[in-house]
Coordinates of C-alpha atoms and ligand atoms in Angstrom, one line a residue:
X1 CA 36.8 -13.4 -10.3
X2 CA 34.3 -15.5 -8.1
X3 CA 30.9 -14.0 -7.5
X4 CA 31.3 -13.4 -3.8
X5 CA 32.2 -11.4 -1.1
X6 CA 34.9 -12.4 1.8
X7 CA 34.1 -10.9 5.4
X8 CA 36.6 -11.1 8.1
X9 CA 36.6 -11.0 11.6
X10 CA 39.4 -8.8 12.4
X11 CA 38.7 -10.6 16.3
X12 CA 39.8 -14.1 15.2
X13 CA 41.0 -13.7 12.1
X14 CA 38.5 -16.3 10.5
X15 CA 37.1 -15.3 6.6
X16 CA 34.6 -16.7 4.9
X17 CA 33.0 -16.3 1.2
X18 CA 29.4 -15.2 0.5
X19 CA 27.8 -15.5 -2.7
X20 CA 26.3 -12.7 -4.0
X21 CA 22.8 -12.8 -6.0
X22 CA 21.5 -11.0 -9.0
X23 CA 18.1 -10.9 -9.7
X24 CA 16.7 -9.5 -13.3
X25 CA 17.3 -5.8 -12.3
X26 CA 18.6 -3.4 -9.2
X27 CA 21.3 -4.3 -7.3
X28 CA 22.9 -7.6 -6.5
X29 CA 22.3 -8.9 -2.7
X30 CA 25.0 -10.9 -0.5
X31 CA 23.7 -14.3 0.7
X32 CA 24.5 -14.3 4.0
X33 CA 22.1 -16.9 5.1
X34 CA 25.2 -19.1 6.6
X35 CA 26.7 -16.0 8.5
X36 CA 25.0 -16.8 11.8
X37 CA 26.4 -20.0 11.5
X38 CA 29.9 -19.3 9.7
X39 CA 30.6 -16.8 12.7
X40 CA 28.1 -16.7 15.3
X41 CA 26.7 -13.0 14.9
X42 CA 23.7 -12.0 13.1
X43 CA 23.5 -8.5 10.9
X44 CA 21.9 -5.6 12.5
X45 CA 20.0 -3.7 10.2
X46 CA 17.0 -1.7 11.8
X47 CA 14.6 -0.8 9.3
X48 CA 15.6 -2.9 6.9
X49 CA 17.8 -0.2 5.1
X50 CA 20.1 -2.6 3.5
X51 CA 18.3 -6.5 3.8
X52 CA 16.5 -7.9 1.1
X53 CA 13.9 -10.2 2.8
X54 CA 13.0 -12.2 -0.1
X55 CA 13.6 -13.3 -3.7
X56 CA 9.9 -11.5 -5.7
X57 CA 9.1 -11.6 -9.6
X58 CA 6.3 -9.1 -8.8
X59 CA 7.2 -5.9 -8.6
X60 CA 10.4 -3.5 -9.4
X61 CA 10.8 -0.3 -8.7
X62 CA 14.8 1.8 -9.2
X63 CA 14.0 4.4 -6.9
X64 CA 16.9 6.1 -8.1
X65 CA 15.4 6.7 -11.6
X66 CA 12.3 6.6 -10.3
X67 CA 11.3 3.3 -12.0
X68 CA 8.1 1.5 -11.2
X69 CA 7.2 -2.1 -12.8
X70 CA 4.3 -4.4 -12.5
X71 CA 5.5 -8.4 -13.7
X72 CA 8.1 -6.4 -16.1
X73 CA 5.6 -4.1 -17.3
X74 CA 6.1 0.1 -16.5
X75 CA 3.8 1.9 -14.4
X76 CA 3.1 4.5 -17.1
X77 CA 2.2 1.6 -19.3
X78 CA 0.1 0.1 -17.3
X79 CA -1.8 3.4 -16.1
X80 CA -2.2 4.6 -20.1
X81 CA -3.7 1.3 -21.4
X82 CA -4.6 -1.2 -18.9
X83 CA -7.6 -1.5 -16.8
X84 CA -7.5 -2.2 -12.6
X85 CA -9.1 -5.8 -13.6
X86 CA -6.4 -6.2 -16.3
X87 CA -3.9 -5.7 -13.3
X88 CA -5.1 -7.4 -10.8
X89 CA -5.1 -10.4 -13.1
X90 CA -1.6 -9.3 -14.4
X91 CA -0.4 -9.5 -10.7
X92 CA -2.1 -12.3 -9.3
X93 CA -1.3 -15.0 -12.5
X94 CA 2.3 -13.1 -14.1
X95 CA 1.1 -12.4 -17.4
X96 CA -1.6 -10.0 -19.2
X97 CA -4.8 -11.7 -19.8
X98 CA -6.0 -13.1 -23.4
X99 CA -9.8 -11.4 -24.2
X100 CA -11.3 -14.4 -23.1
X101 CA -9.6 -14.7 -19.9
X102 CA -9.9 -11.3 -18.8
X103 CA -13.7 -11.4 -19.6
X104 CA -13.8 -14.5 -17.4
X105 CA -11.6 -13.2 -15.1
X106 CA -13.5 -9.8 -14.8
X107 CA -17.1 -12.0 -14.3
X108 CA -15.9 -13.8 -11.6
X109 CA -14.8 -10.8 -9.7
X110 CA -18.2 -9.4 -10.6
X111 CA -20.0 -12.4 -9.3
X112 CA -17.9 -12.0 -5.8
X113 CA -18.6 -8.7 -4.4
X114 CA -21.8 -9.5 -2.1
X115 CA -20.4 -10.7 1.3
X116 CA -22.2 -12.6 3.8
X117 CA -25.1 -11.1 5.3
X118 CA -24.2 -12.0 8.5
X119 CA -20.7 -9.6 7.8
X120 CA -22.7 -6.7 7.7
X121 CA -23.7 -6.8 11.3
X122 CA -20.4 -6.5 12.2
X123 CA -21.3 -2.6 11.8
X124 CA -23.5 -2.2 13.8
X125 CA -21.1 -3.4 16.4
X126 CA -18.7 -0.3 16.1
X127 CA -19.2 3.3 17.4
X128 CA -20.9 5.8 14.9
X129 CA -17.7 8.0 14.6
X130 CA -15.2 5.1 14.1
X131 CA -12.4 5.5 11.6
X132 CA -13.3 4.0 8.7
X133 CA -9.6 2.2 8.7
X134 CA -11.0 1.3 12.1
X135 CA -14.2 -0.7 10.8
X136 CA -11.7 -2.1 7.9
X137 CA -9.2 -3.9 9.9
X138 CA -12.2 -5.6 11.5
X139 CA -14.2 -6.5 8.9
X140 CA -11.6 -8.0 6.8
X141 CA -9.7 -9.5 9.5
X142 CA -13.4 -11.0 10.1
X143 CA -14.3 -12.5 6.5
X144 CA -12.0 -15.8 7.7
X145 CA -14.9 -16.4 10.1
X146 CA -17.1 -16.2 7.3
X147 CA -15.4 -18.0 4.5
X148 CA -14.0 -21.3 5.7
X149 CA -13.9 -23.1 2.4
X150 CA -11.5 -21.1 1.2
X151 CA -8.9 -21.1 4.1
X152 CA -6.6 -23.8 3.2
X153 CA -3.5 -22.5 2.2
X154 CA -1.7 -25.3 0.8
X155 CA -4.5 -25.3 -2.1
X156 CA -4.0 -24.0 -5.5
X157 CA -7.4 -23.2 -5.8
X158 CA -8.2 -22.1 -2.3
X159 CA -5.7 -19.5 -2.5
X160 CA -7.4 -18.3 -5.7
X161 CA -11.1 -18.2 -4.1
X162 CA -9.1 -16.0 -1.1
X163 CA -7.9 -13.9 -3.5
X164 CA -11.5 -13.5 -5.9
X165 CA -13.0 -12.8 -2.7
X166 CA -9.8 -10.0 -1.3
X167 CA -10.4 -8.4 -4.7
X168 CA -13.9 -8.7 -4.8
X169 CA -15.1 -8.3 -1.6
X170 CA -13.2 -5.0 -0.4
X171 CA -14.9 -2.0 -2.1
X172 CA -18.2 -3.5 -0.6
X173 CA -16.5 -3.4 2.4
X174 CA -15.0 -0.3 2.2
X175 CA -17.4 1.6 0.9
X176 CA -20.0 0.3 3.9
X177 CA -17.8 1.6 6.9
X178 CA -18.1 4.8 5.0
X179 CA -22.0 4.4 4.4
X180 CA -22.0 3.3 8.6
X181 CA -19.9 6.6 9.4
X182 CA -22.8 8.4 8.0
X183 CA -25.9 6.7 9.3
X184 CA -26.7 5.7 5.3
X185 CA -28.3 2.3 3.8
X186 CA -25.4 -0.1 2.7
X187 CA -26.5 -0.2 -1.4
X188 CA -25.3 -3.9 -2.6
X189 CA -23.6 -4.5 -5.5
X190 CA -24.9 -3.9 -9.0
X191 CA -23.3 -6.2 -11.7
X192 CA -24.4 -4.0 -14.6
X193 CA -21.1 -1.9 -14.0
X194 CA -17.4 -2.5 -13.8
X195 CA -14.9 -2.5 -10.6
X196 CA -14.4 1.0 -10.1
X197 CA -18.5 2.1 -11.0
X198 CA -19.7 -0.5 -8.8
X199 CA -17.6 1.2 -6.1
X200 CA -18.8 4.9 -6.8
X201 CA -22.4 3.3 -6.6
X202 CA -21.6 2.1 -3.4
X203 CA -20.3 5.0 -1.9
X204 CA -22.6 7.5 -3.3
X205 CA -25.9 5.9 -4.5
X206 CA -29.6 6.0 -2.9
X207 CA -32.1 3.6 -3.0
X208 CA -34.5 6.8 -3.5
X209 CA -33.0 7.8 -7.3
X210 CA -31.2 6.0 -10.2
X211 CA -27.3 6.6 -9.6
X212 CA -25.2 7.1 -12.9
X213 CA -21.5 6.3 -12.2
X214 CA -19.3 9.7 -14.1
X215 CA -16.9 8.2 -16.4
X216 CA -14.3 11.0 -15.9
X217 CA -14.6 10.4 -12.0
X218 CA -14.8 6.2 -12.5
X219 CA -11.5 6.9 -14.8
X220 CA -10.2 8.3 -12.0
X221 CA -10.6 6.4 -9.7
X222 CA -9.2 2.8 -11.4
X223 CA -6.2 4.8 -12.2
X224 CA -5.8 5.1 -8.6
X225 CA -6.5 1.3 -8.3
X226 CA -3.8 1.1 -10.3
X227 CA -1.3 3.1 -9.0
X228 CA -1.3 1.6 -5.8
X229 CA -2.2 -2.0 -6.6
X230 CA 1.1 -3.0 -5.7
X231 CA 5.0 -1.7 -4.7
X232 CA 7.2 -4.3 -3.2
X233 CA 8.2 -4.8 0.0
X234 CA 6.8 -1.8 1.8
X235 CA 5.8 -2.0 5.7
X236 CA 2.1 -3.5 5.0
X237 CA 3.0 -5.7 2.5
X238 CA 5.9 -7.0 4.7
X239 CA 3.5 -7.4 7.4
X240 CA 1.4 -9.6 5.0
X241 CA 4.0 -11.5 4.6
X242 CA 5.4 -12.3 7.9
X243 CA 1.7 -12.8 9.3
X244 CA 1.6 -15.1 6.2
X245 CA 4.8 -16.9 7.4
X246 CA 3.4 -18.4 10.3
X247 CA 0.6 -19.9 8.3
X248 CA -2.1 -17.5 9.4
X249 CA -5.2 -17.4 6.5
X250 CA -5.1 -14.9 4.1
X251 CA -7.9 -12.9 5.8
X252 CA -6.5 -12.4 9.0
X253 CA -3.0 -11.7 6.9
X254 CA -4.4 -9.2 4.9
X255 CA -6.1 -7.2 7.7
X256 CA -3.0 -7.3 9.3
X257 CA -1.9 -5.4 6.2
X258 CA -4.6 -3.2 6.2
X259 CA -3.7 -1.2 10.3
X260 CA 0.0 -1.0 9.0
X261 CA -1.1 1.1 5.8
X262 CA -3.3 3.1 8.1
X263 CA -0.2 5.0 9.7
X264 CA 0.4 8.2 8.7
X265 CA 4.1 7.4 7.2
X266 CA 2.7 5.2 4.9
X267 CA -1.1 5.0 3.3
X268 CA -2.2 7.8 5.9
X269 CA -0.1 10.0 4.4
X270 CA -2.6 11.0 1.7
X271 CA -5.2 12.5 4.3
X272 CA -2.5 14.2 6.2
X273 CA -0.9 15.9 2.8
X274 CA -5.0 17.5 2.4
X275 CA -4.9 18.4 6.4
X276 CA -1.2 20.1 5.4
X277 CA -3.1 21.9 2.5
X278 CA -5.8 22.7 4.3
X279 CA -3.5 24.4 6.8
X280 CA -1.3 26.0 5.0
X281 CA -4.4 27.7 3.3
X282 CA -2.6 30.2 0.4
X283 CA 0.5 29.9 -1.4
X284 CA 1.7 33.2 0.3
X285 CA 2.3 30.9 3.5
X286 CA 4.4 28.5 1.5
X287 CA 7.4 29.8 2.8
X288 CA 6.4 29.7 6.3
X289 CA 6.1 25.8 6.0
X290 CA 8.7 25.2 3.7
X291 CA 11.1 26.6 6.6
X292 CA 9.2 24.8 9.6
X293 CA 9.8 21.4 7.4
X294 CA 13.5 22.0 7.1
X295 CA 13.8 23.2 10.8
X296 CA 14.8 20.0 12.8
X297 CA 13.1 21.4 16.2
X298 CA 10.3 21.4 14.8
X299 CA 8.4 18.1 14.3
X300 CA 6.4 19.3 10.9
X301 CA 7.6 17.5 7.7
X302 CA 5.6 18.0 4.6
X303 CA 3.4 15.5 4.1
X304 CA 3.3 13.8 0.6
X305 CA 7.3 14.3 0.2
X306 CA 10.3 12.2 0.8
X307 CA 10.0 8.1 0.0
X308 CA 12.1 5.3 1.4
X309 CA 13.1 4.2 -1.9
X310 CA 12.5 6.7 -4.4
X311 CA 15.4 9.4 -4.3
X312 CA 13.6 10.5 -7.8
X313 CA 10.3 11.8 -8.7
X314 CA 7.9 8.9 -7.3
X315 CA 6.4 7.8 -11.0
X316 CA 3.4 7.4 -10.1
X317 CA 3.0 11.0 -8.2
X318 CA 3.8 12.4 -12.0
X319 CA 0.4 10.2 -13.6
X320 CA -1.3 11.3 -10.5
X321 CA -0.3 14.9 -11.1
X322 CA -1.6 14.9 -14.9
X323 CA -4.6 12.9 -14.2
X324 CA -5.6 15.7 -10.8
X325 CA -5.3 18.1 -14.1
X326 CA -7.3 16.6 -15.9
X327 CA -10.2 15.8 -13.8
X328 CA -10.2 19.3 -12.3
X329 CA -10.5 21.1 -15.9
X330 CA -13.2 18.3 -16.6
X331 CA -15.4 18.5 -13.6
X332 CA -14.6 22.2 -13.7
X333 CA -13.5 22.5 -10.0
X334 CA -11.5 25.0 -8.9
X335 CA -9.5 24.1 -6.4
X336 CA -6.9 26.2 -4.3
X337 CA -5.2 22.9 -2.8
X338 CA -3.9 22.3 -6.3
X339 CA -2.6 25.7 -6.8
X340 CA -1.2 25.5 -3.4
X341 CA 0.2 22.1 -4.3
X342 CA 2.0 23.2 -7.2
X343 CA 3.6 26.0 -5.5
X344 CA 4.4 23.6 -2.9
X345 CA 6.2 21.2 -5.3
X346 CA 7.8 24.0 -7.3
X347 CA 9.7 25.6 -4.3
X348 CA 10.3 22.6 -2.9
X349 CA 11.9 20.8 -5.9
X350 CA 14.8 24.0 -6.1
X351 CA 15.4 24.0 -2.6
X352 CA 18.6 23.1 -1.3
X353 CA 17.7 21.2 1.8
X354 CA 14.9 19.3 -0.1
X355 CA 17.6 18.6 -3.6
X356 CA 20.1 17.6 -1.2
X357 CA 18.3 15.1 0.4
X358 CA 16.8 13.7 -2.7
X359 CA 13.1 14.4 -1.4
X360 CA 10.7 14.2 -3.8
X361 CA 6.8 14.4 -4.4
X362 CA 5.2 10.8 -3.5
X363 CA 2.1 9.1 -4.8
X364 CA 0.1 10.6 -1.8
X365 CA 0.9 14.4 -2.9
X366 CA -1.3 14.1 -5.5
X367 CA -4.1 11.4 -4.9
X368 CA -5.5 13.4 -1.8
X369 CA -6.4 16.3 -4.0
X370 CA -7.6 14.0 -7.0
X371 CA -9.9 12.5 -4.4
X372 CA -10.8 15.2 -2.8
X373 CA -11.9 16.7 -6.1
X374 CA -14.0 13.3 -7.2
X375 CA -16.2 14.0 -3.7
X376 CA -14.4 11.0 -1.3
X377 CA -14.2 12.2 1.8
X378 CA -10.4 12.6 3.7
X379 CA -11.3 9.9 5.9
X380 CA -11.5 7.8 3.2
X381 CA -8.0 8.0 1.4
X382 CA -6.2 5.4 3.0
X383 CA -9.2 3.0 2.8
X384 CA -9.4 3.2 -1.1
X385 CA -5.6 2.9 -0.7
X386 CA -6.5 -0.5 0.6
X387 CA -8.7 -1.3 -1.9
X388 CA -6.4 -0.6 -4.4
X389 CA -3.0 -2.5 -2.8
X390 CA -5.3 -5.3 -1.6
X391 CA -3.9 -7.2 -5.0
X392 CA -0.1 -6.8 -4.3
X393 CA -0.5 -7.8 -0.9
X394 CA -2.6 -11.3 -1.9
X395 CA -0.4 -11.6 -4.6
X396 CA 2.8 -11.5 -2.6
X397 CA 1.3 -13.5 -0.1
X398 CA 1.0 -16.3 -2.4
X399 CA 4.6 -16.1 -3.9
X400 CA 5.9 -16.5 -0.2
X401 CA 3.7 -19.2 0.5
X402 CA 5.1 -21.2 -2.5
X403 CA 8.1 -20.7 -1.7
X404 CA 10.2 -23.7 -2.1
X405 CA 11.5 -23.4 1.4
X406 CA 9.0 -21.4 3.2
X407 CA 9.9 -20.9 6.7
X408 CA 8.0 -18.7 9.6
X409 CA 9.9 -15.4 9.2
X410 CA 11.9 -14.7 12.3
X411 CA 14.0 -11.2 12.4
X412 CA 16.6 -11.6 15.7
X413 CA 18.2 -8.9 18.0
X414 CA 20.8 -7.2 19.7
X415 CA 19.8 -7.0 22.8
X416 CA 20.4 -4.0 25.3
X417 CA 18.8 -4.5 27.8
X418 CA 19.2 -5.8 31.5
X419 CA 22.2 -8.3 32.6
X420 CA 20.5 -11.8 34.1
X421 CA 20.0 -10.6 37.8
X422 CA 18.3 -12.2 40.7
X423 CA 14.6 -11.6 41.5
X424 CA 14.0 -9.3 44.1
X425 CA 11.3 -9.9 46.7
X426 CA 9.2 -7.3 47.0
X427 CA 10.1 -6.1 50.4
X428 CA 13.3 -5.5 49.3
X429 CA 12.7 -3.7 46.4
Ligands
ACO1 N1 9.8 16.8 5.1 C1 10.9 17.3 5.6 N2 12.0 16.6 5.9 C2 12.0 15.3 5.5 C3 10.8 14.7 4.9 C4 9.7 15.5 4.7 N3 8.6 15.0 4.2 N4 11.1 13.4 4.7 C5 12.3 13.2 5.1 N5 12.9 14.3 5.5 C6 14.3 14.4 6.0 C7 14.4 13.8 7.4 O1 14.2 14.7 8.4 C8 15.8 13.3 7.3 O2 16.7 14.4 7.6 P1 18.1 14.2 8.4 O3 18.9 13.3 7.5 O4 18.7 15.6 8.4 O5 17.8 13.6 9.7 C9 16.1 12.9 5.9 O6 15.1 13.7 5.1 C10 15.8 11.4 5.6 O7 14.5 11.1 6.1 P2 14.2 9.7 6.8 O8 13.0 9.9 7.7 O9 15.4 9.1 7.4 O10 13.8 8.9 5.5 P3 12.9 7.5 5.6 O11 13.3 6.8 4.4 O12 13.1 6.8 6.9 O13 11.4 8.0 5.6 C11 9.3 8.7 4.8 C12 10.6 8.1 4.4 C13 8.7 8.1 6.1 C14 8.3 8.6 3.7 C15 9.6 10.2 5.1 O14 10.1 10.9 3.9 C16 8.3 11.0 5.5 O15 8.0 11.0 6.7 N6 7.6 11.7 4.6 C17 6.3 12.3 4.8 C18 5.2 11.3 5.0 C19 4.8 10.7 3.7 O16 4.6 11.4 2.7 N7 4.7 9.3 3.6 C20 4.2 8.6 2.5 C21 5.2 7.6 2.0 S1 4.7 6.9 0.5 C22 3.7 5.7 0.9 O17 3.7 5.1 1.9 C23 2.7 5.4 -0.1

């Protein structure tokens, strides 16, 4: 039987054939490219819930299994034995590195992570007690005014300078709209340590006393590079892409990336899961919550549960959970968040309104509390987030720009609104 599927319009009678697709895993996809012109209506599909919006060899995840991999390779994988460098290289060329690669790979990156000088007086510009998100959408939204030679998108290597830079470039960044939210000097780079030390020197160092990076906490934190350097076609990496679509440079497309991971259903979830925490303050108010989530008057849901396409335990939540085990016994913290969190999960994981709606613990559950317990502030979750998914969002900005047939993306409506009607003048309004 033919690989396709017949719709009919029941109005006129009129079928037509549509070829269905199957990619290397998940489920097959209807090409209904010709529909608009085969019958004169579009799809309506708000949210996306059922629309594929591009072909992608990056990243897979079954969200019913709870699946998550990176070029092939799965998440757990990844997070036991690779490095964030490793990844980043994995993501951005397809395959794992060779020694040598990797070690030239790794210096180049190193060698990037000063930015202009002139860049750091954006600061001053912005109000003391600015969101860091706040300075970050600037900033990197501002390094295309700062790095013309790399701008040309239709260039191989252009694209790769963009991206040494995106990679390289964004835990300086980062970590200075934190040092600006404080009133602290902006430490430069030191090229003695690797991705993830460099960035704990930047956050945390003082040009008064030598800074030592903890490995336990610099562990840590690349896992968390890891874990979030990339996940399909979520809101900000969709909004990458369409900003990409229309030929904008990478800059402006990742910063465009960067305010739609700042809301607080997607990368701001993290910092509201630790306010949730914070709130709920002992496990003997668990209940309490629990039944204010489920209650559909009220407008509390619980923070860090429920995914758009994981209806399993998120895979990456259960690394995060271990590793938040881990570094707490190690850095001998003590943290009632986690034993609140773990109630939190418990209950929620037997409870009928939370099984029957498939709503499981997500990757920001976890990473709030493993954060909170390494010393980065709240404020700061969603920005090393960024840092983090800066690589899936170049990365997948370059697959859509290659595209053989690379069009502006161009979603259309149905429109509700007014009839055509006359103008009124105002006197007769
Ligand atoms: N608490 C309580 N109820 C919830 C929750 C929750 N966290 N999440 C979903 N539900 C309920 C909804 O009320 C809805 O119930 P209904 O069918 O009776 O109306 C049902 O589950 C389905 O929820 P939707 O909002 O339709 O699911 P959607 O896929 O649109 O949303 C989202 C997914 C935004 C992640 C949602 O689960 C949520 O708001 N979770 C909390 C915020 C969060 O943790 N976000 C991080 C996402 S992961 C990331 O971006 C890295």
């Amino acid at each position: 039987m033919a690989d396709t599927v017949t719709i009919t319009d029941n109005s006129t009678g009129k079928s037509v054939e549509f070829p269905i697709k199957h990619g290397s895993h998940g489920p097959p996809v209807i090409d209904i490219r010709t529909l608009y012109k085969e019958f004169g209506m579009f799809t309506y599909d708000p949210g996306f819930l059922s629309t594929a919006s591009c072909e992608s060899d990056i990243t897979f995840i079954d969200g019913e299994k709870g699946i998550l991999l990176y070029r092939g390779y799965p998440i757990d994988q990844l997070a036991e034995n690779s490095s964030f460098i490793e990844t980043c290289y994995l993501l951005w060329y397809g395959d794992l590195p060779t020694a040598n690669e990797l070690e030239e790979f790794s210096g180049i990156i190193t060698r990037h992570t000063m930015v202009h000088e002139g860049l750091r007086n954006f600061y001053s510009g912005f109000r003391r007690d600015a969101h860091p998100m706040a300075t970050m959408v600037g900033v990197v939204g501002a390094l295309s005014a700062f790095y013309h030679d790399s701008l040309d998108i239709h260039d191989e290597r252009s694209r790769e300078i963009s991206a040494h830079r995106i990679i390289a470039k964004l835990p300086t960044i980062a970590a200075w709209s934190y040092r600006f939210s404080r009133g602290e000097p902006f430490p430069y780079p030191r090229n003695d340590l690797g991705y993830a030390e460099n960035f704990l020197q930047l956050m945390f160092s003082y040009p008064t006393e030598e800074y030592e990076p903890n490995p336990v906490v610099a562990k840590a934190m690349d896992l968390l590079f890891i874990l979030h350097a990339d996940h399909e076609q979520n809101a900000s990496t969709s909004t990458v892409r369409l900003a990409g679509s229309s030929q904008a440079n990478p800059f402006a497309c990742i910063s465009a990336g960067v305010g739609t991971l700042w809301g607080p259903a997607h990368g701001g979830a993290n910092e509201a899961v630790i306010k949730m925490l914070t709130e709920i303050g002992d496990v003997k108010n668990i209940d309490k919550y629990i039944a204010k989530a489920k209650d559909h008057d009220d407008p509390f849901r619980l923070m860090g549960f429920g995914h758009r396409v994981y209806k399993n335990y998120d895979p990456r939540a259960k690394i995060i959970r271990k590793a938040c085990k881990e570094v707490l016994d190690v850095l001998k913290v003590n943290d009632p968040m986690f034993e609140i969190a773990l109630r939190l999960e418990e209950i929620a994981l037997k409870d009928e309104y939370f099984v029957a709606k498939k709503l499981y613990p997500n990757v920001d559950f976890y990473s709030g509390i493993i954060q909170h317990a390494i010393g980065i502030p709240t404020n700061m979750f969603t920005v090393i987030f960024t840092i983090g998914r800066a690589i899936g969002w170049i990365s997948q900005w370059k697959e859509m720009i290659t595209e053989d047939q690379q069009r502006i993306g161009r979603p259309r409506q149905l429109y509700v609104g007014a009839k055509t009607r006359d103008y009124i003048p105002m006197g007769e309004r």
